[in-house]
Short mmCIF file of C-alpha atoms in Angstrom, two decimals:
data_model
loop_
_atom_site.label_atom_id
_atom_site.label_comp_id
_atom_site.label_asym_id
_atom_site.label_seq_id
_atom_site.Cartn_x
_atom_site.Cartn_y
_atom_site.Cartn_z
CA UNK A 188 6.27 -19.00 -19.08
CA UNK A 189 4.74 -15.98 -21.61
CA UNK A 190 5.21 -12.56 -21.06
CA UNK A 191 1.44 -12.49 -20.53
CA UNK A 192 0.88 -15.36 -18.10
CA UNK A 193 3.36 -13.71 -15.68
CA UNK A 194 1.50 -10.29 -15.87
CA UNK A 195 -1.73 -12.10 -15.16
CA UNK A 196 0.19 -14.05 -12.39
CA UNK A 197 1.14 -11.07 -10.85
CA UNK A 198 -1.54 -8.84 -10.91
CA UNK A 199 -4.07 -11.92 -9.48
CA UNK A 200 -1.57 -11.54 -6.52
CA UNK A 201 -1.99 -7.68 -6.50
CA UNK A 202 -5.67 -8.00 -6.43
CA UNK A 203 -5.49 -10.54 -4.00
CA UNK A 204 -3.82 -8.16 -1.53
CA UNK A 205 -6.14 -5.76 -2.31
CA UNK A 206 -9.33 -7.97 -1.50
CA UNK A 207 -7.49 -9.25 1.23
CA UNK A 208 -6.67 -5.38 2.80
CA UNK A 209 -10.78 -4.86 1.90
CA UNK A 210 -11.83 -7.57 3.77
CA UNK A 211 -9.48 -6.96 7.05
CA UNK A 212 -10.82 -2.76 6.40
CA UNK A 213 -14.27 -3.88 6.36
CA UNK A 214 -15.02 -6.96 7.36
CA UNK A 215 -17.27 -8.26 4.60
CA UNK A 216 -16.09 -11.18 2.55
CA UNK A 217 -18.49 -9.91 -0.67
CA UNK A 218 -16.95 -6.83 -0.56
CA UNK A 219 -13.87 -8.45 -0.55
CA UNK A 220 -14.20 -10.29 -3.17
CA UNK A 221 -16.27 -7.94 -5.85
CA UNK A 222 -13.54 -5.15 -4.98
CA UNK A 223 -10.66 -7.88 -5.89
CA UNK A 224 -12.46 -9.18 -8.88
CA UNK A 225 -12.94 -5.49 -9.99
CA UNK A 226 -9.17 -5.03 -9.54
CA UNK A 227 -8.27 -7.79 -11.63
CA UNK A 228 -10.43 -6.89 -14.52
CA UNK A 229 -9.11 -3.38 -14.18
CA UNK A 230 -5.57 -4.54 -14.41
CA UNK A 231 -6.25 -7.18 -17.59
CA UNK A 232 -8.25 -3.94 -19.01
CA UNK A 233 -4.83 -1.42 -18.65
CA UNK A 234 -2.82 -4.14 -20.32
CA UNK A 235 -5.09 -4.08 -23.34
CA UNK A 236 -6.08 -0.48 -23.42
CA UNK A 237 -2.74 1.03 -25.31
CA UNK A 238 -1.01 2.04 -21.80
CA UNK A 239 2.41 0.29 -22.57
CA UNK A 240 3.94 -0.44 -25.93
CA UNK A 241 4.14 -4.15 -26.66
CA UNK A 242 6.08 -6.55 -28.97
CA UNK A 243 5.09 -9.08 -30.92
CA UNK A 244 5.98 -12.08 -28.36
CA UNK A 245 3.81 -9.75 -25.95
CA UNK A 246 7.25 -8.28 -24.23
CA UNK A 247 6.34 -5.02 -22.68
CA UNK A 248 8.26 -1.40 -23.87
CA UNK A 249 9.05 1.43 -22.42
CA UNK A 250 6.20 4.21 -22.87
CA UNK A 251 7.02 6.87 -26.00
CA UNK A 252 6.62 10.16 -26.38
CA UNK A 253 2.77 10.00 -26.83
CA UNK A 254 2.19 8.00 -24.25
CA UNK A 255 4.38 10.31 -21.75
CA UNK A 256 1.73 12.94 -22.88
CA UNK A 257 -1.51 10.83 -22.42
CA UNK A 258 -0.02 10.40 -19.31
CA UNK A 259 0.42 13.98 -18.58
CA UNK A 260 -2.71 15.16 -19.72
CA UNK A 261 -4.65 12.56 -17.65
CA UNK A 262 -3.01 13.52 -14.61
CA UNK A 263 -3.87 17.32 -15.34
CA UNK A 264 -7.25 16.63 -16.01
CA UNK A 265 -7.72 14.29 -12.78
CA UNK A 266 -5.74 16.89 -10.43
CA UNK A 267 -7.96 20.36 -11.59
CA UNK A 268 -11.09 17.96 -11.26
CA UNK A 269 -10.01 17.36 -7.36
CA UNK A 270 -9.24 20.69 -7.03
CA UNK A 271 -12.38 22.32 -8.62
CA UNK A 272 -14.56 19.28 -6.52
CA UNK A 273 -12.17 20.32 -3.53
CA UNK A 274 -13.29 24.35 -3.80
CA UNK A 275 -16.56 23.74 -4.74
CA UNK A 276 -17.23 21.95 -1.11
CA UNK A 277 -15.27 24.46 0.92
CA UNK A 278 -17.56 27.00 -0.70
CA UNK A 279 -20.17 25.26 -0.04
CA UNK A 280 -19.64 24.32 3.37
CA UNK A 281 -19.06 28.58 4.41
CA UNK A 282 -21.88 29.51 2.45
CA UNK A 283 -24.05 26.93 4.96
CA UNK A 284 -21.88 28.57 7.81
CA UNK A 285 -20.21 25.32 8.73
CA UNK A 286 -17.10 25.13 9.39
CA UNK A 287 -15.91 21.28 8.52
CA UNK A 288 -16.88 19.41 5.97
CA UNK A 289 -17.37 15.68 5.89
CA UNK A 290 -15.04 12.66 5.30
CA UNK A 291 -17.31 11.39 3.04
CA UNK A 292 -17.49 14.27 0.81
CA UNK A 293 -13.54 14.83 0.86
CA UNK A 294 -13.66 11.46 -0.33
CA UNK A 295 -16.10 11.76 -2.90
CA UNK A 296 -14.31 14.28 -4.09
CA UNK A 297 -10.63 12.43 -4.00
CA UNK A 298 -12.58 9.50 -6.15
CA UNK A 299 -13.90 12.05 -8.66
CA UNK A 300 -10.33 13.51 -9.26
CA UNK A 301 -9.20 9.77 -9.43
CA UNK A 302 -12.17 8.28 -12.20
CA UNK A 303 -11.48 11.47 -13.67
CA UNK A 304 -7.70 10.51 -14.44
CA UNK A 305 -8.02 6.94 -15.67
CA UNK A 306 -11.27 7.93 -17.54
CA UNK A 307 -9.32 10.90 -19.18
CA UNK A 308 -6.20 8.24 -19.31
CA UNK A 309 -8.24 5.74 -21.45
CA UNK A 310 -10.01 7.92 -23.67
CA UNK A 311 -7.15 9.49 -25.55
CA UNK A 312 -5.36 5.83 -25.78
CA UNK A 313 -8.46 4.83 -27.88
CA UNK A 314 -7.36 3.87 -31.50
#
């Protein structure tokens, strides 16, 4: 068994847990299912995007200096997104003189900060 086959093995399982979790949270089989498949292709993706140093028998490495710093920089860049997204809709909400503001926005905003890390995350680990 390759070093490769058992990463795909066990990230099919993660994103079978996840589709399965999606499904009990919502009830909808296609939702289910496109969110798993989405999961998957996201996983093969990070494998192939630079993320983790790999030999030539495709045996994963520790991360190196550089990519302790992509790392770093992502995470940065994802956390003063939520927080900017995060004051932005508390402004907003006083300045309509409410005083809550809605899940849904609080999670838009969560989701922003979090494509805003792995978008950040992939672009400086292009070659």
């Amino acid at each position: 068994m390759t070093m490769s086959f058992r990463y795909l093995a066990t990230r099919l399982v993660v994103a079978t847990a996840l589709a399965l979790f999606a499904g009990l949270a919502t009830g909808n089989a296609y939702v289910a299912g496109a969110l798993g498949g989405v999961a998957f292709v996201a996983l093969v993706v990070v494998r192939r995007s630079g993320r983790y140093l790999e030999t030539s028998d495709g045996a994963v490495l520790q991360r190196d200096e550089r990519g302790r710093s992509i790392a770093d920089r992502a995470a940065r860049n994802g956390f003063v997104v939520l927080v900017l997204a995060t004051a932005a809709l508390s402004l907003a909400s006083h300045a309509l003189g409410r005083s809550t503001v809605s899940v849904t926005l609080v999670e838009a905003a969560l989701a922003l900060g979090a494509l805003t890390w792995l978008a950040s995350d992939l672009w400086q680990r292009r070659s």
